[in-house]
């Protein structure tokens, strides 16, 4: 019961602070979309969505969403949001082809999804880093709040997040696998944003797979933090 209470408090606290920090408004999200709408996230491009038809509507083939990456951009335009404004939503999804099922991965996805309208001139590393720092500051704030309610919970988060590109990380540890490199650098700094994920690196392999049709491989990244309970880095965003 305490765990469920802590989860509820954390979710409510985080999304309120997060929305205010990034100027986001909450919207309702679909669990499924029409298969021919083009709105489902193709993930890396090979995953097959869970699909079904609606018996009372002819030719109504639908797919459970993988994520709302494309739907959010449609919603921003449909709802008339302006530059500097954005949306967030509580997303539930099913990823039947999740490669690894462990402490951090499941075929059932429960996460926040968000999107914000920016100007073309904001598409640069400085702006990206500012957004990352804002997100991380809310994570820090939330962790400290939860600890005041449940003092037995340890807060292992460091005060500042570091930045590194996937190619820089490869050059530091060329004999390590992707996950080994993530663990080493995240354990060293406590929190790190690994940038430029998806494109092939100098060793001929991508750091990780990313969607080929909407994700900017030159201007993206993952927020990683060190999780001592499992002795590994975990991706928070």
mmCIF file of C-alpha atoms in Angstrom, residues 13-237:
data_model
loop_
_atom_site.group_PDB
_atom_site.id
_atom_site.type_symbol
_atom_site.label_atom_id
_atom_site.label_comp_id
_atom_site.label_asym_id
_atom_site.label_seq_id
_atom_site.Cartn_x
_atom_site.Cartn_y
_atom_site.Cartn_z
ATOM 1 C CA UNK A 13 3.790 15.910 -8.100
ATOM 2 C CA UNK A 14 6.017 15.340 -11.116
ATOM 3 C CA UNK A 15 3.479 16.032 -13.842
ATOM 4 C CA UNK A 16 2.342 19.249 -12.146
ATOM 5 C CA UNK A 17 5.902 20.574 -11.821
ATOM 6 C CA UNK A 18 6.860 19.274 -15.267
ATOM 7 C CA UNK A 19 3.924 20.957 -16.999
ATOM 8 C CA UNK A 20 4.682 24.300 -15.350
ATOM 9 C CA UNK A 21 8.408 24.090 -16.083
ATOM 10 C CA UNK A 22 7.968 23.376 -19.791
ATOM 11 C CA UNK A 23 4.651 25.209 -20.335
ATOM 12 C CA UNK A 24 2.667 22.074 -21.154
ATOM 13 C CA UNK A 25 -1.049 21.337 -20.964
ATOM 14 C CA UNK A 26 -2.523 17.933 -20.261
ATOM 15 C CA UNK A 27 -4.559 16.231 -23.006
ATOM 16 C CA UNK A 28 -6.253 12.852 -23.220
ATOM 17 C CA UNK A 29 -4.496 10.176 -25.259
ATOM 18 C CA UNK A 30 -5.835 7.394 -27.475
ATOM 19 C CA UNK A 31 -5.108 3.760 -26.642
ATOM 20 C CA UNK A 32 -5.434 2.847 -30.321
ATOM 21 C CA UNK A 33 -5.481 4.543 -33.732
ATOM 22 C CA UNK A 34 -6.745 3.518 -37.173
ATOM 23 C CA UNK A 35 -4.162 1.328 -38.873
ATOM 24 C CA UNK A 36 -4.218 3.438 -42.043
ATOM 25 C CA UNK A 37 -3.979 6.787 -40.230
ATOM 26 C CA UNK A 38 -0.185 6.875 -40.188
ATOM 27 C CA UNK A 39 -0.309 8.062 -36.573
ATOM 28 C CA UNK A 40 1.141 5.017 -34.857
ATOM 29 C CA UNK A 41 4.787 5.126 -33.884
ATOM 30 C CA UNK A 42 6.779 2.693 -36.019
ATOM 31 C CA UNK A 43 9.565 2.637 -33.389
ATOM 32 C CA UNK A 44 12.676 1.345 -35.190
ATOM 33 C CA UNK A 45 10.605 0.484 -38.261
ATOM 34 C CA UNK A 46 10.275 -3.283 -37.841
ATOM 35 C CA UNK A 47 7.938 -3.740 -34.868
ATOM 36 C CA UNK A 48 4.407 -4.984 -35.546
ATOM 37 C CA UNK A 49 1.574 -3.433 -33.577
ATOM 38 C CA UNK A 50 -1.180 -5.371 -31.810
ATOM 39 C CA UNK A 51 -4.216 -4.923 -34.063
ATOM 40 C CA UNK A 52 -7.945 -5.616 -34.032
ATOM 41 C CA UNK A 53 -11.120 -4.725 -35.869
ATOM 42 C CA UNK A 54 -14.308 -3.169 -34.554
ATOM 43 C CA UNK A 55 -17.132 -5.588 -35.374
ATOM 44 C CA UNK A 56 -19.837 -2.926 -35.741
ATOM 45 C CA UNK A 57 -17.800 -0.848 -38.221
ATOM 46 C CA UNK A 58 -16.783 -2.401 -41.576
ATOM 47 C CA UNK A 59 -13.076 -2.245 -42.477
ATOM 48 C CA UNK A 60 -12.247 -0.638 -39.141
ATOM 49 C CA UNK A 61 -8.751 -1.966 -38.561
ATOM 50 C CA UNK A 62 -7.087 -0.439 -35.522
ATOM 51 C CA UNK A 63 -3.703 -0.693 -33.808
ATOM 52 C CA UNK A 64 -2.734 -0.382 -30.154
ATOM 53 C CA UNK A 65 -0.238 2.482 -30.035
ATOM 54 C CA UNK A 66 3.496 1.898 -29.557
ATOM 55 C CA UNK A 67 3.856 5.505 -28.459
ATOM 56 C CA UNK A 68 2.214 8.811 -29.356
ATOM 57 C CA UNK A 69 5.198 10.388 -31.118
ATOM 58 C CA UNK A 70 3.268 11.192 -34.294
ATOM 59 C CA UNK A 71 -0.165 11.638 -32.736
ATOM 60 C CA UNK A 72 1.153 14.425 -30.475
ATOM 61 C CA UNK A 73 2.291 16.505 -33.434
ATOM 62 C CA UNK A 74 -1.115 16.142 -35.047
ATOM 63 C CA UNK A 75 -2.745 17.119 -31.739
ATOM 64 C CA UNK A 76 -0.632 20.276 -31.382
ATOM 65 C CA UNK A 77 -1.958 21.512 -34.712
ATOM 66 C CA UNK A 78 -5.513 20.293 -34.200
ATOM 67 C CA UNK A 79 -5.821 21.996 -30.808
ATOM 68 C CA UNK A 80 -4.252 25.246 -32.028
ATOM 69 C CA UNK A 81 -1.199 25.456 -29.775
ATOM 70 C CA UNK A 82 1.331 28.239 -30.354
ATOM 71 C CA UNK A 83 5.130 28.495 -30.304
ATOM 72 C CA UNK A 84 6.409 27.913 -26.773
ATOM 73 C CA UNK A 85 3.354 25.843 -25.808
ATOM 74 C CA UNK A 86 3.110 22.083 -25.604
ATOM 75 C CA UNK A 87 1.136 19.088 -24.416
ATOM 76 C CA UNK A 88 1.682 16.065 -22.214
ATOM 77 C CA UNK A 89 -0.396 12.984 -21.678
ATOM 78 C CA UNK A 90 -0.450 9.718 -19.762
ATOM 79 C CA UNK A 91 0.216 7.064 -22.374
ATOM 80 C CA UNK A 92 -0.494 3.339 -22.208
ATOM 81 C CA UNK A 93 0.765 1.081 -24.962
ATOM 82 C CA UNK A 94 1.638 -2.498 -25.865
ATOM 83 C CA UNK A 95 4.955 -3.408 -27.489
ATOM 84 C CA UNK A 96 4.625 -7.105 -28.247
ATOM 85 C CA UNK A 97 8.127 -7.361 -29.724
ATOM 86 C CA UNK A 98 10.015 -5.850 -26.790
ATOM 87 C CA UNK A 99 13.364 -7.609 -27.112
ATOM 88 C CA UNK A 100 14.316 -7.711 -23.428
ATOM 89 C CA UNK A 101 11.892 -8.278 -20.558
ATOM 90 C CA UNK A 102 13.484 -7.391 -17.224
ATOM 91 C CA UNK A 103 13.257 -4.954 -14.301
ATOM 92 C CA UNK A 104 12.983 -2.011 -16.706
ATOM 93 C CA UNK A 105 11.257 -3.405 -19.798
ATOM 94 C CA UNK A 106 7.778 -4.807 -20.347
ATOM 95 C CA UNK A 107 5.398 -5.413 -23.231
ATOM 96 C CA UNK A 108 3.086 -3.047 -21.343
ATOM 97 C CA UNK A 109 4.176 0.599 -21.483
ATOM 98 C CA UNK A 110 2.993 3.208 -18.991
ATOM 99 C CA UNK A 111 4.708 6.557 -19.479
ATOM 100 C CA UNK A 112 4.310 10.276 -19.967
ATOM 101 C CA UNK A 113 4.440 11.498 -23.545
ATOM 102 C CA UNK A 114 4.997 15.161 -24.343
ATOM 103 C CA UNK A 115 5.633 17.485 -27.278
ATOM 104 C CA UNK A 116 6.247 21.205 -27.600
ATOM 105 C CA UNK A 117 6.259 23.700 -30.472
ATOM 106 C CA UNK A 118 9.577 25.491 -30.987
ATOM 107 C CA UNK A 119 11.042 27.760 -33.651
ATOM 108 C CA UNK A 120 13.408 26.511 -36.332
ATOM 109 C CA UNK A 121 16.242 28.524 -34.797
ATOM 110 C CA UNK A 122 15.739 26.630 -31.532
ATOM 111 C CA UNK A 123 16.879 23.418 -33.193
ATOM 112 C CA UNK A 124 20.396 23.454 -31.721
ATOM 113 C CA UNK A 125 22.399 21.830 -28.945
ATOM 114 C CA UNK A 126 22.138 24.781 -26.554
ATOM 115 C CA UNK A 127 18.337 24.702 -26.621
ATOM 116 C CA UNK A 128 18.297 20.910 -26.338
ATOM 117 C CA UNK A 129 20.593 21.027 -23.297
ATOM 118 C CA UNK A 130 18.415 23.665 -21.641
ATOM 119 C CA UNK A 131 15.362 21.423 -22.047
ATOM 120 C CA UNK A 132 17.287 18.466 -20.620
ATOM 121 C CA UNK A 133 18.407 20.515 -17.612
ATOM 122 C CA UNK A 134 14.815 21.621 -17.013
ATOM 123 C CA UNK A 135 13.555 18.042 -17.133
ATOM 124 C CA UNK A 136 16.309 16.845 -14.831
ATOM 125 C CA UNK A 137 15.609 19.649 -12.363
ATOM 126 C CA UNK A 138 12.005 18.448 -12.078
ATOM 127 C CA UNK A 139 13.217 14.874 -11.553
ATOM 128 C CA UNK A 140 15.507 16.119 -8.777
ATOM 129 C CA UNK A 141 12.734 18.155 -7.193
ATOM 130 C CA UNK A 142 10.376 15.176 -7.284
ATOM 131 C CA UNK A 143 12.935 12.841 -5.699
ATOM 132 C CA UNK A 144 13.508 15.291 -2.848
ATOM 133 C CA UNK A 145 9.772 15.692 -2.300
ATOM 134 C CA UNK A 146 9.122 11.951 -2.147
ATOM 135 C CA UNK A 147 11.949 11.581 0.353
ATOM 136 C CA UNK A 148 10.257 14.059 2.695
ATOM 137 C CA UNK A 149 7.129 11.877 2.693
ATOM 138 C CA UNK A 150 8.999 8.549 2.773
ATOM 139 C CA UNK A 151 12.376 9.173 4.475
ATOM 140 C CA UNK A 152 13.359 5.530 4.006
ATOM 141 C CA UNK A 153 13.650 6.104 0.244
ATOM 142 C CA UNK A 154 17.222 6.889 -0.773
ATOM 143 C CA UNK A 155 17.826 9.770 -3.164
ATOM 144 C CA UNK A 156 20.962 8.895 -5.129
ATOM 145 C CA UNK A 157 20.564 11.565 -7.797
ATOM 146 C CA UNK A 158 23.437 13.990 -8.371
ATOM 147 C CA UNK A 159 22.770 17.729 -8.594
ATOM 148 C CA UNK A 160 23.875 18.213 -12.226
ATOM 149 C CA UNK A 161 23.539 16.196 -15.417
ATOM 150 C CA UNK A 162 26.482 15.828 -17.818
ATOM 151 C CA UNK A 163 26.432 15.700 -21.635
ATOM 152 C CA UNK A 164 28.263 13.478 -24.113
ATOM 153 C CA UNK A 165 27.658 12.315 -27.692
ATOM 154 C CA UNK A 166 27.425 8.632 -28.554
ATOM 155 C CA UNK A 167 30.531 8.971 -30.753
ATOM 156 C CA UNK A 168 32.531 10.575 -27.927
ATOM 157 C CA UNK A 169 31.425 7.749 -25.676
ATOM 158 C CA UNK A 170 32.537 5.160 -28.230
ATOM 159 C CA UNK A 171 35.993 6.746 -28.478
ATOM 160 C CA UNK A 172 36.333 6.631 -24.682
ATOM 161 C CA UNK A 173 35.472 2.922 -24.495
ATOM 162 C CA UNK A 174 35.928 1.400 -27.985
ATOM 163 C CA UNK A 175 36.216 -2.158 -26.659
ATOM 164 C CA UNK A 176 32.914 -2.047 -24.766
ATOM 165 C CA UNK A 177 29.359 -2.765 -25.874
ATOM 166 C CA UNK A 178 26.746 -0.013 -26.013
ATOM 167 C CA UNK A 179 25.195 -0.981 -22.672
ATOM 168 C CA UNK A 180 28.607 -1.361 -21.045
ATOM 169 C CA UNK A 181 29.547 2.143 -22.190
ATOM 170 C CA UNK A 182 26.262 3.527 -20.825
ATOM 171 C CA UNK A 183 26.868 1.876 -17.468
ATOM 172 C CA UNK A 184 30.457 3.092 -17.178
ATOM 173 C CA UNK A 185 29.755 6.737 -18.035
ATOM 174 C CA UNK A 186 26.553 6.924 -15.976
ATOM 175 C CA UNK A 187 28.181 5.373 -12.917
ATOM 176 C CA UNK A 188 31.018 7.876 -13.264
ATOM 177 C CA UNK A 189 28.808 10.984 -13.431
ATOM 178 C CA UNK A 190 25.592 9.820 -11.770
ATOM 179 C CA UNK A 191 23.435 11.408 -14.493
ATOM 180 C CA UNK A 192 24.298 11.881 -18.154
ATOM 181 C CA UNK A 193 22.538 12.854 -21.381
ATOM 182 C CA UNK A 194 23.847 10.716 -24.254
ATOM 183 C CA UNK A 195 23.295 12.626 -27.507
ATOM 184 C CA UNK A 196 23.013 11.716 -31.191
ATOM 185 C CA UNK A 197 21.500 8.235 -31.122
ATOM 186 C CA UNK A 198 20.462 6.315 -34.229
ATOM 187 C CA UNK A 199 23.088 7.090 -36.854
ATOM 188 C CA UNK A 200 25.946 4.646 -37.449
ATOM 189 C CA UNK A 201 29.060 5.499 -35.437
ATOM 190 C CA UNK A 202 32.691 5.224 -36.556
ATOM 191 C CA UNK A 203 32.636 1.492 -35.733
ATOM 192 C CA UNK A 204 29.815 1.001 -38.240
ATOM 193 C CA UNK A 205 27.119 0.377 -35.621
ATOM 194 C CA UNK A 206 24.454 2.704 -34.147
ATOM 195 C CA UNK A 207 24.515 3.350 -30.412
ATOM 196 C CA UNK A 208 20.869 2.250 -30.326
ATOM 197 C CA UNK A 209 17.930 1.960 -32.714
ATOM 198 C CA UNK A 210 15.684 4.976 -33.235
ATOM 199 C CA UNK A 211 12.663 5.618 -35.435
ATOM 200 C CA UNK A 212 13.802 6.416 -38.992
ATOM 201 C CA UNK A 213 10.847 8.595 -39.957
ATOM 202 C CA UNK A 214 10.532 11.257 -37.227
ATOM 203 C CA UNK A 215 13.472 11.117 -34.793
ATOM 204 C CA UNK A 216 16.328 13.548 -35.519
ATOM 205 C CA UNK A 217 19.389 11.354 -35.010
ATOM 206 C CA UNK A 218 21.686 14.401 -34.951
ATOM 207 C CA UNK A 219 19.685 16.267 -32.302
ATOM 208 C CA UNK A 220 18.311 13.783 -29.789
ATOM 209 C CA UNK A 221 19.416 11.824 -26.737
ATOM 210 C CA UNK A 222 18.605 9.840 -23.603
ATOM 211 C CA UNK A 223 18.633 10.949 -19.971
ATOM 212 C CA UNK A 224 20.459 8.214 -18.044
ATOM 213 C CA UNK A 225 20.867 7.965 -14.273
ATOM 214 C CA UNK A 226 22.764 5.483 -12.118
ATOM 215 C CA UNK A 227 20.533 3.109 -10.164
ATOM 216 C CA UNK A 228 22.602 1.448 -7.412
ATOM 217 C CA UNK A 229 19.853 -0.986 -6.377
ATOM 218 C CA UNK A 230 20.288 -2.788 -9.699
ATOM 219 C CA UNK A 231 23.903 -1.675 -10.235
ATOM 220 C CA UNK A 232 23.097 -0.295 -13.693
ATOM 221 C CA UNK A 233 22.208 2.796 -15.662
ATOM 222 C CA UNK A 234 18.538 3.354 -16.438
ATOM 223 C CA UNK A 235 16.963 5.552 -19.090
ATOM 224 C CA UNK A 236 14.442 8.043 -17.693
ATOM 225 C CA UNK A 237 13.694 10.022 -20.851
#
